[in-house]
mmCIF file with all atom_site columns, C-alpha atoms in Angstrom:
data_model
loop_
_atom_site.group_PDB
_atom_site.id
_atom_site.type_symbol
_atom_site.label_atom_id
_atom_site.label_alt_id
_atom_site.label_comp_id
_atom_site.label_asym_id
_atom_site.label_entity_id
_atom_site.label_seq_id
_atom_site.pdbx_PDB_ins_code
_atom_site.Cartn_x
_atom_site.Cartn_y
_atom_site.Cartn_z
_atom_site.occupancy
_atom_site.B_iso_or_equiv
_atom_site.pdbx_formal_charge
_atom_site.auth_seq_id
_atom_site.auth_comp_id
_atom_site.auth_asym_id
_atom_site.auth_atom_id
_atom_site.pdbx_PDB_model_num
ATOM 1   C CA . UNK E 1 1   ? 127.946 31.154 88.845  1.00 92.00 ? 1024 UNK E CA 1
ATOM 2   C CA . UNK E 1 2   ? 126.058 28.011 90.476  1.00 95.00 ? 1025 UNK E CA 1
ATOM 3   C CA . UNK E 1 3   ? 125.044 29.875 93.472  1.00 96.00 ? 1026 UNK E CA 1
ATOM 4   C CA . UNK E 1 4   ? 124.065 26.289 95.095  1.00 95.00 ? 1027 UNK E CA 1
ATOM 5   C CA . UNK E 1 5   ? 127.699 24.373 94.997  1.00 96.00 ? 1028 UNK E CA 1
ATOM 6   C CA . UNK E 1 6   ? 129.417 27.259 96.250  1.00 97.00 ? 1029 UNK E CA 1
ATOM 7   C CA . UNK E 1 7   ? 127.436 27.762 99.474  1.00 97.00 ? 1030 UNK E CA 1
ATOM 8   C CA . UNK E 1 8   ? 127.642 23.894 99.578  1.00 97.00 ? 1031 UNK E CA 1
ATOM 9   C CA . UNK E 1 9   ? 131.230 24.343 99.672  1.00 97.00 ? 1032 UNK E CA 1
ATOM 10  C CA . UNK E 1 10  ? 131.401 26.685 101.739 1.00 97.00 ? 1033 UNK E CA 1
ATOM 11  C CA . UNK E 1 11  ? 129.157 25.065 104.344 1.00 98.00 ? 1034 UNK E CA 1
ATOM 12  C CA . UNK E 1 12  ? 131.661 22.154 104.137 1.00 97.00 ? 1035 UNK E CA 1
ATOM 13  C CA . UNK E 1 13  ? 134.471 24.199 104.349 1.00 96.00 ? 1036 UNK E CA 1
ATOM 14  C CA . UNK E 1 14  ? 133.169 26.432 107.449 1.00 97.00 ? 1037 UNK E CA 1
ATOM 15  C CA . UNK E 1 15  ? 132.406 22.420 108.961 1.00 98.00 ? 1038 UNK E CA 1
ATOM 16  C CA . UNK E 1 16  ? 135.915 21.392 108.758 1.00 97.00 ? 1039 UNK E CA 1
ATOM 17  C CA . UNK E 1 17  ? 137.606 24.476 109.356 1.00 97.00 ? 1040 UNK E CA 1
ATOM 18  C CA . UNK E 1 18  ? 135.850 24.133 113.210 1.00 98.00 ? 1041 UNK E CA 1
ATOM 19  C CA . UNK E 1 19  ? 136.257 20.902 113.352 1.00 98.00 ? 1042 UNK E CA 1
ATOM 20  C CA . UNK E 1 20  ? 140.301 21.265 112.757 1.00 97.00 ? 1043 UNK E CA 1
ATOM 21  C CA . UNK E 1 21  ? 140.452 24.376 115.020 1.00 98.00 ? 1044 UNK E CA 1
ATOM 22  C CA . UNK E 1 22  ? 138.580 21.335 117.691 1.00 98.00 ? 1045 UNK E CA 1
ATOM 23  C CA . UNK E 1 23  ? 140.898 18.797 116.961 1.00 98.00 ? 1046 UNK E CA 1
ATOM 24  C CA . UNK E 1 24  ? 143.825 19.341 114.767 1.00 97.00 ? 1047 UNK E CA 1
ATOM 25  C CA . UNK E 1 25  ? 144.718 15.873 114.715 1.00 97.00 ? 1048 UNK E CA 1
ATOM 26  C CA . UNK E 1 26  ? 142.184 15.800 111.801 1.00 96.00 ? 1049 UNK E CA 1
ATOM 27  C CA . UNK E 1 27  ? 144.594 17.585 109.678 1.00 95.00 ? 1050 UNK E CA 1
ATOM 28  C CA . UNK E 1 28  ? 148.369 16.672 111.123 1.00 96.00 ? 1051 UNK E CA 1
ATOM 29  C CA . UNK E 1 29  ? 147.661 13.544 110.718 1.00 95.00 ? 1052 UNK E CA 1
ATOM 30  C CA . UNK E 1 30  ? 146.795 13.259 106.952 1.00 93.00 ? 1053 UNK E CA 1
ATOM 31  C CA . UNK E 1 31  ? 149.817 16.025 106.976 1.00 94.00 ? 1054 UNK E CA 1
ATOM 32  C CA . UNK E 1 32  ? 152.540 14.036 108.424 1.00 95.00 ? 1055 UNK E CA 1
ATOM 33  C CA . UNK E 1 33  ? 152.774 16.270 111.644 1.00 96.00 ? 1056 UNK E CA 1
ATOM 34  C CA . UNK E 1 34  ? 152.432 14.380 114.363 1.00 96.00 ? 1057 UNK E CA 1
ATOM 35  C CA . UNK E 1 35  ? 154.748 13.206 116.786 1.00 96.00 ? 1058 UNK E CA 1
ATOM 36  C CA . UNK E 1 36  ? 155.755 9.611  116.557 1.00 95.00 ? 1059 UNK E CA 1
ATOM 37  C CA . UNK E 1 37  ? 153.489 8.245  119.338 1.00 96.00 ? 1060 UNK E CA 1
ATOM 38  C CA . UNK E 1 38  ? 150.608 9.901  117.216 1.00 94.00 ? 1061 UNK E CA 1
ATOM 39  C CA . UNK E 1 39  ? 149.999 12.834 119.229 1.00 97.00 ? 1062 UNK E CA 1
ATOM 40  C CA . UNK E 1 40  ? 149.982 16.132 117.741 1.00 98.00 ? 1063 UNK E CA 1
ATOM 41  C CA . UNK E 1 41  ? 152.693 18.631 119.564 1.00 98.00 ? 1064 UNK E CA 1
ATOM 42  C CA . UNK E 1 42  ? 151.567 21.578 120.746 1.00 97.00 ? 1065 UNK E CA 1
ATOM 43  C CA . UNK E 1 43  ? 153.568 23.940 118.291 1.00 97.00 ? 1066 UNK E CA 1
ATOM 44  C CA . UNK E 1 44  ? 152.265 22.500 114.958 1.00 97.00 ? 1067 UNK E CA 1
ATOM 45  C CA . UNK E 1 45  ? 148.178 22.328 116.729 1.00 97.00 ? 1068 UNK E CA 1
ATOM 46  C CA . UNK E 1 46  ? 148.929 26.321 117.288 1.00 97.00 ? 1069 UNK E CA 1
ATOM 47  C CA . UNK E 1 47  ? 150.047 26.531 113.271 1.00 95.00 ? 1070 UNK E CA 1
ATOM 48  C CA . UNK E 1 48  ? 147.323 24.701 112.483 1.00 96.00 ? 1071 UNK E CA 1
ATOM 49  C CA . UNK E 1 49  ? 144.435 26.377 114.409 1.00 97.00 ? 1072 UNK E CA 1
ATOM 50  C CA . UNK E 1 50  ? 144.685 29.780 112.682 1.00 96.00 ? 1073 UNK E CA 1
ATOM 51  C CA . UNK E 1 51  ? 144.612 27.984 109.435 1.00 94.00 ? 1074 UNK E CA 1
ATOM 52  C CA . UNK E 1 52  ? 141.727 25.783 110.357 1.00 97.00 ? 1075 UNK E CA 1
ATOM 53  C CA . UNK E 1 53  ? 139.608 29.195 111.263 1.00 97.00 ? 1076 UNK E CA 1
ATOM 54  C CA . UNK E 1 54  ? 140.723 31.115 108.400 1.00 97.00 ? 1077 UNK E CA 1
ATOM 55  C CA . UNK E 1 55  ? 138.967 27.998 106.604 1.00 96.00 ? 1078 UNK E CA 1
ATOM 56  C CA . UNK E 1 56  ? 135.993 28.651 108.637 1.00 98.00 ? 1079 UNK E CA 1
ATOM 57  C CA . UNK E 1 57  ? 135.840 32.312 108.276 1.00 98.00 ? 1080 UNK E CA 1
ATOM 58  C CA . UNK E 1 58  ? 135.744 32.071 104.148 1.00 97.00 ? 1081 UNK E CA 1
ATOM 59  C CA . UNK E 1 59  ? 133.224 28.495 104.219 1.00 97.00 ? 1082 UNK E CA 1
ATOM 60  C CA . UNK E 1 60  ? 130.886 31.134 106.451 1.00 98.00 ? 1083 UNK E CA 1
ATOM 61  C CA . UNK E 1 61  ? 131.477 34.067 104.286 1.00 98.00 ? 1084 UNK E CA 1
ATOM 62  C CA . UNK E 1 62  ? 130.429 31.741 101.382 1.00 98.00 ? 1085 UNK E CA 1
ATOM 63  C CA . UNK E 1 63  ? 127.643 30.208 102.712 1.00 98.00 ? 1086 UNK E CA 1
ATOM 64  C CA . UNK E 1 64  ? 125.978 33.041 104.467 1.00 98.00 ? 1087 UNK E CA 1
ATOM 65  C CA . UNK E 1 65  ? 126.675 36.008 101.670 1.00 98.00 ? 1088 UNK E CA 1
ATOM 66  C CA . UNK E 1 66  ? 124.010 38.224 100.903 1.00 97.00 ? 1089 UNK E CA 1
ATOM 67  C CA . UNK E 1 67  ? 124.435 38.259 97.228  1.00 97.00 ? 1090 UNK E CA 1
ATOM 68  C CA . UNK E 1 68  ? 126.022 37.485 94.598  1.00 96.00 ? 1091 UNK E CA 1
ATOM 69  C CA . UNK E 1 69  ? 129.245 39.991 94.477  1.00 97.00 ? 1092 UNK E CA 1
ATOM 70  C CA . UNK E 1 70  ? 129.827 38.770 97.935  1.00 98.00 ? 1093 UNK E CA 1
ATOM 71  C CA . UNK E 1 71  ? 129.532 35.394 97.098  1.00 98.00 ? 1094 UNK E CA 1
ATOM 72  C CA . UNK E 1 72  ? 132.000 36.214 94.454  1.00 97.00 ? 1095 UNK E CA 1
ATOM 73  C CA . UNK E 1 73  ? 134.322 38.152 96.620  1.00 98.00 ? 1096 UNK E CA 1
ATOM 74  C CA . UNK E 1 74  ? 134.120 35.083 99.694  1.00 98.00 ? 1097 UNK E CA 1
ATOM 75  C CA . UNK E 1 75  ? 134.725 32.443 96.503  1.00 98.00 ? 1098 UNK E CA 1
ATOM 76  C CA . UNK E 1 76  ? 137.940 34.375 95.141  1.00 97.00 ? 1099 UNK E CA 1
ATOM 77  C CA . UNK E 1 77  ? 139.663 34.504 99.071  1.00 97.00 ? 1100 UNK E CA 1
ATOM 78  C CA . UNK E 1 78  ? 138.446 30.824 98.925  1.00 97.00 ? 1101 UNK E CA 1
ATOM 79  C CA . UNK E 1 79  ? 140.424 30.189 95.872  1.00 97.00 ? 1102 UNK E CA 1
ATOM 80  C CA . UNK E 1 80  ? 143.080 32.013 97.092  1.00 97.00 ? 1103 UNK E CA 1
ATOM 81  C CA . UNK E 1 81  ? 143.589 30.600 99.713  1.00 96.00 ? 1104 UNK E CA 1
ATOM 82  C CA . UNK E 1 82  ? 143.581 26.990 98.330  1.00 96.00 ? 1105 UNK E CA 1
ATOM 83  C CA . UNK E 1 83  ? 146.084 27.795 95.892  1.00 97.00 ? 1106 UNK E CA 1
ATOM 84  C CA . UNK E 1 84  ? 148.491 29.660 98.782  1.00 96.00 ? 1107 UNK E CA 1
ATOM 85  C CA . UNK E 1 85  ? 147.910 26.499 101.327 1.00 95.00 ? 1108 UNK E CA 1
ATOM 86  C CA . UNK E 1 86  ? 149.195 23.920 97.918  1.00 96.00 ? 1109 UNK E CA 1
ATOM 87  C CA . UNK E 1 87  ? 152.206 26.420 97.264  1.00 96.00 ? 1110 UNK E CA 1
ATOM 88  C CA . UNK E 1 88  ? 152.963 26.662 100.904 1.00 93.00 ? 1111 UNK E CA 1
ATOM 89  C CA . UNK E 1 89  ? 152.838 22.722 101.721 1.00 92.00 ? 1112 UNK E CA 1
ATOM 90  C CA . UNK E 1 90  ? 154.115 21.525 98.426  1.00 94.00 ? 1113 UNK E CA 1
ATOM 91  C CA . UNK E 1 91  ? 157.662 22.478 100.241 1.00 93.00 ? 1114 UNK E CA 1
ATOM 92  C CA . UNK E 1 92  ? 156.667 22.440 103.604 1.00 92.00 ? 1115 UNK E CA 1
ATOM 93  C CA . UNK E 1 93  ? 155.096 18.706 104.601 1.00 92.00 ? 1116 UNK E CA 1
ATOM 94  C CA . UNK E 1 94  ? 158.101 16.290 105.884 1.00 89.00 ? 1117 UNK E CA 1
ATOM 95  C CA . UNK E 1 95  ? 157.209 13.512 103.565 1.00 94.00 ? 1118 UNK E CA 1
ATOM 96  C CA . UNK E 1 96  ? 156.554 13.254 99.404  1.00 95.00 ? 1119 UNK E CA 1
ATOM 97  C CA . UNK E 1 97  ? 153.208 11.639 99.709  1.00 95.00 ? 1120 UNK E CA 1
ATOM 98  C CA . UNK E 1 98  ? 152.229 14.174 102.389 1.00 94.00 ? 1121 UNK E CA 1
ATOM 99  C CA . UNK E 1 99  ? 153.136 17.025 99.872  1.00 95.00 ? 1122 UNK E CA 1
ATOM 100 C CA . UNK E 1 100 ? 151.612 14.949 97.177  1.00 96.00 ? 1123 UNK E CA 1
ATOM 101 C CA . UNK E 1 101 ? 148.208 14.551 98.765  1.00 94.00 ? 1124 UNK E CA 1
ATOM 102 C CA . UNK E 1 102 ? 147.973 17.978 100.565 1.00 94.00 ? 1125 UNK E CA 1
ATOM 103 C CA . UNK E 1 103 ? 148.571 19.767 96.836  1.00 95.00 ? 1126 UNK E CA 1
ATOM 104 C CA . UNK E 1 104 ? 145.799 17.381 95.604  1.00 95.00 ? 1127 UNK E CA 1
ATOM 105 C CA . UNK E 1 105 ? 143.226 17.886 98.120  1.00 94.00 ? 1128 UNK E CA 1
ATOM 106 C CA . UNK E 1 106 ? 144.436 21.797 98.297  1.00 95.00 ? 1129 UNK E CA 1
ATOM 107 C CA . UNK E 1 107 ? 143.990 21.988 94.512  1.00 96.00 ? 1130 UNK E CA 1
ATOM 108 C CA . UNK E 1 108 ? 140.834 20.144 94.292  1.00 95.00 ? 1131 UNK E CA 1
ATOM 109 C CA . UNK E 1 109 ? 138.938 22.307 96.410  1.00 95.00 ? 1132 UNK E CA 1
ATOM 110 C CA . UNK E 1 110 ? 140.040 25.300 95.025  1.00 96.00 ? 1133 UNK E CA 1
ATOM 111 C CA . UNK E 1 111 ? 139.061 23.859 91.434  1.00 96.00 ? 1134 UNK E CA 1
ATOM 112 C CA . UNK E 1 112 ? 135.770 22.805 92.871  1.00 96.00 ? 1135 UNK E CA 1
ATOM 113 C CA . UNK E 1 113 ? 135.395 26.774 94.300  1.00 97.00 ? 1136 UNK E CA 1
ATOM 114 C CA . UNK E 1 114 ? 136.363 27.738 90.817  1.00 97.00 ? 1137 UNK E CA 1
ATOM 115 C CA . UNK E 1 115 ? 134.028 25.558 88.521  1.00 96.00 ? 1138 UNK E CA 1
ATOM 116 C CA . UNK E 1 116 ? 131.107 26.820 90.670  1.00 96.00 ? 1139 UNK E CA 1
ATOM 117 C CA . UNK E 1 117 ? 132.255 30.523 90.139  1.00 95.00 ? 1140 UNK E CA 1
ATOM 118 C CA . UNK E 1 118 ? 132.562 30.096 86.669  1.00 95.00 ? 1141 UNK E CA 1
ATOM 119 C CA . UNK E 1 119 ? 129.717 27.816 85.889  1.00 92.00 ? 1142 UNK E CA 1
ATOM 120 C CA . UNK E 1 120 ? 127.004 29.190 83.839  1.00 86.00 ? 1143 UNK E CA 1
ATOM 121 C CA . UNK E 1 121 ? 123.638 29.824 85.298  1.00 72.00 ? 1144 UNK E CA 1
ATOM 122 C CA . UNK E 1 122 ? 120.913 27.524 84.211  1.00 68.00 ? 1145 UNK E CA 1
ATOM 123 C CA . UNK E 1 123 ? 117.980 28.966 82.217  1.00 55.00 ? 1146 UNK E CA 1
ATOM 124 C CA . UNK E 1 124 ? 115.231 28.186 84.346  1.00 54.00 ? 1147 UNK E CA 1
ATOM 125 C CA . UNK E 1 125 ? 112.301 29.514 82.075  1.00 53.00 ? 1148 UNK E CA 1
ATOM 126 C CA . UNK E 1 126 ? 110.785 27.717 79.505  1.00 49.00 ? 1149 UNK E CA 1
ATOM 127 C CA . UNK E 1 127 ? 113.014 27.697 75.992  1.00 46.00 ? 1150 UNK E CA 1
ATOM 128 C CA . UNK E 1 128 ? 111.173 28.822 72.234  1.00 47.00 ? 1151 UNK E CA 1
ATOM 129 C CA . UNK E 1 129 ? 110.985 25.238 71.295  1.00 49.00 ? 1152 UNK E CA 1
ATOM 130 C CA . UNK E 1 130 ? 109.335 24.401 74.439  1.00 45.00 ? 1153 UNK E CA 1
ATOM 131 C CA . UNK E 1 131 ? 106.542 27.001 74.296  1.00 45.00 ? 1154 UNK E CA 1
ATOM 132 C CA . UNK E 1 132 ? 105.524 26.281 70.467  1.00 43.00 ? 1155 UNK E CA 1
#
């Protein structure tokens, strides 16, 4: 596990996630979901709010854990998350390249979460060949 890129990640994550609950423009309009004049109607900023600070809620939970099965644990709702949000909107978006994008970015993240969980830790001592 590569302790370091996850709570990077989820420092990140936690950022957005506020900054979408703020202003939910950030993510409707990347999404496709605002009204013509650009605006974002009221209905789809109150979808995308509890989304936002779910975000927030698991980037915290990563980046402040106490150890490493909680990092774990905070990494794997992470992941699950990322993977639910690219089955969810790879149906849902109104447009082809919206769906297209929001599975890549949705994907990408949760691949980043999951090469940091699965990375191997780096020796950090000295190896035999070094100390002869």
């Amino acid at each position: 596990m590569h302790q370091r890129l996850l709570r990077l990640t989820g420092a990140a994550t936690a950022v957005y996630g506020v900054a979408v609950t703020l202003r939910p423009a950030l993510l409707a309009r990347p999404s496709g979901l605002t009204a013509p004049d650009g605006s974002v109607p009221a209905p789809v900023a109150a979808c995308l709010r509890p989304l936002a600070l779910r975000d927030a809620a698991c980037g915290l939970a990563m980046a402040l854990a106490p150890n490493d099965a909680a990092l774990r644990t905070a990494t794997a709702v992470r992941i699950a998350s990322d993977l639910g949000d690219a089955a969810l909107l790879a149906t849902a978006l109104p447009a082809r390249r919206h769906r297209v994008m929001a599975v890549a970015v949705s994907v990408g993240w949760g691949a980043l979460s999951a090469a940091g969980l699965l990375a191997r830790p780096r020796d950090r001592g000295l190896s035999t060949r070094e100390v002869s």
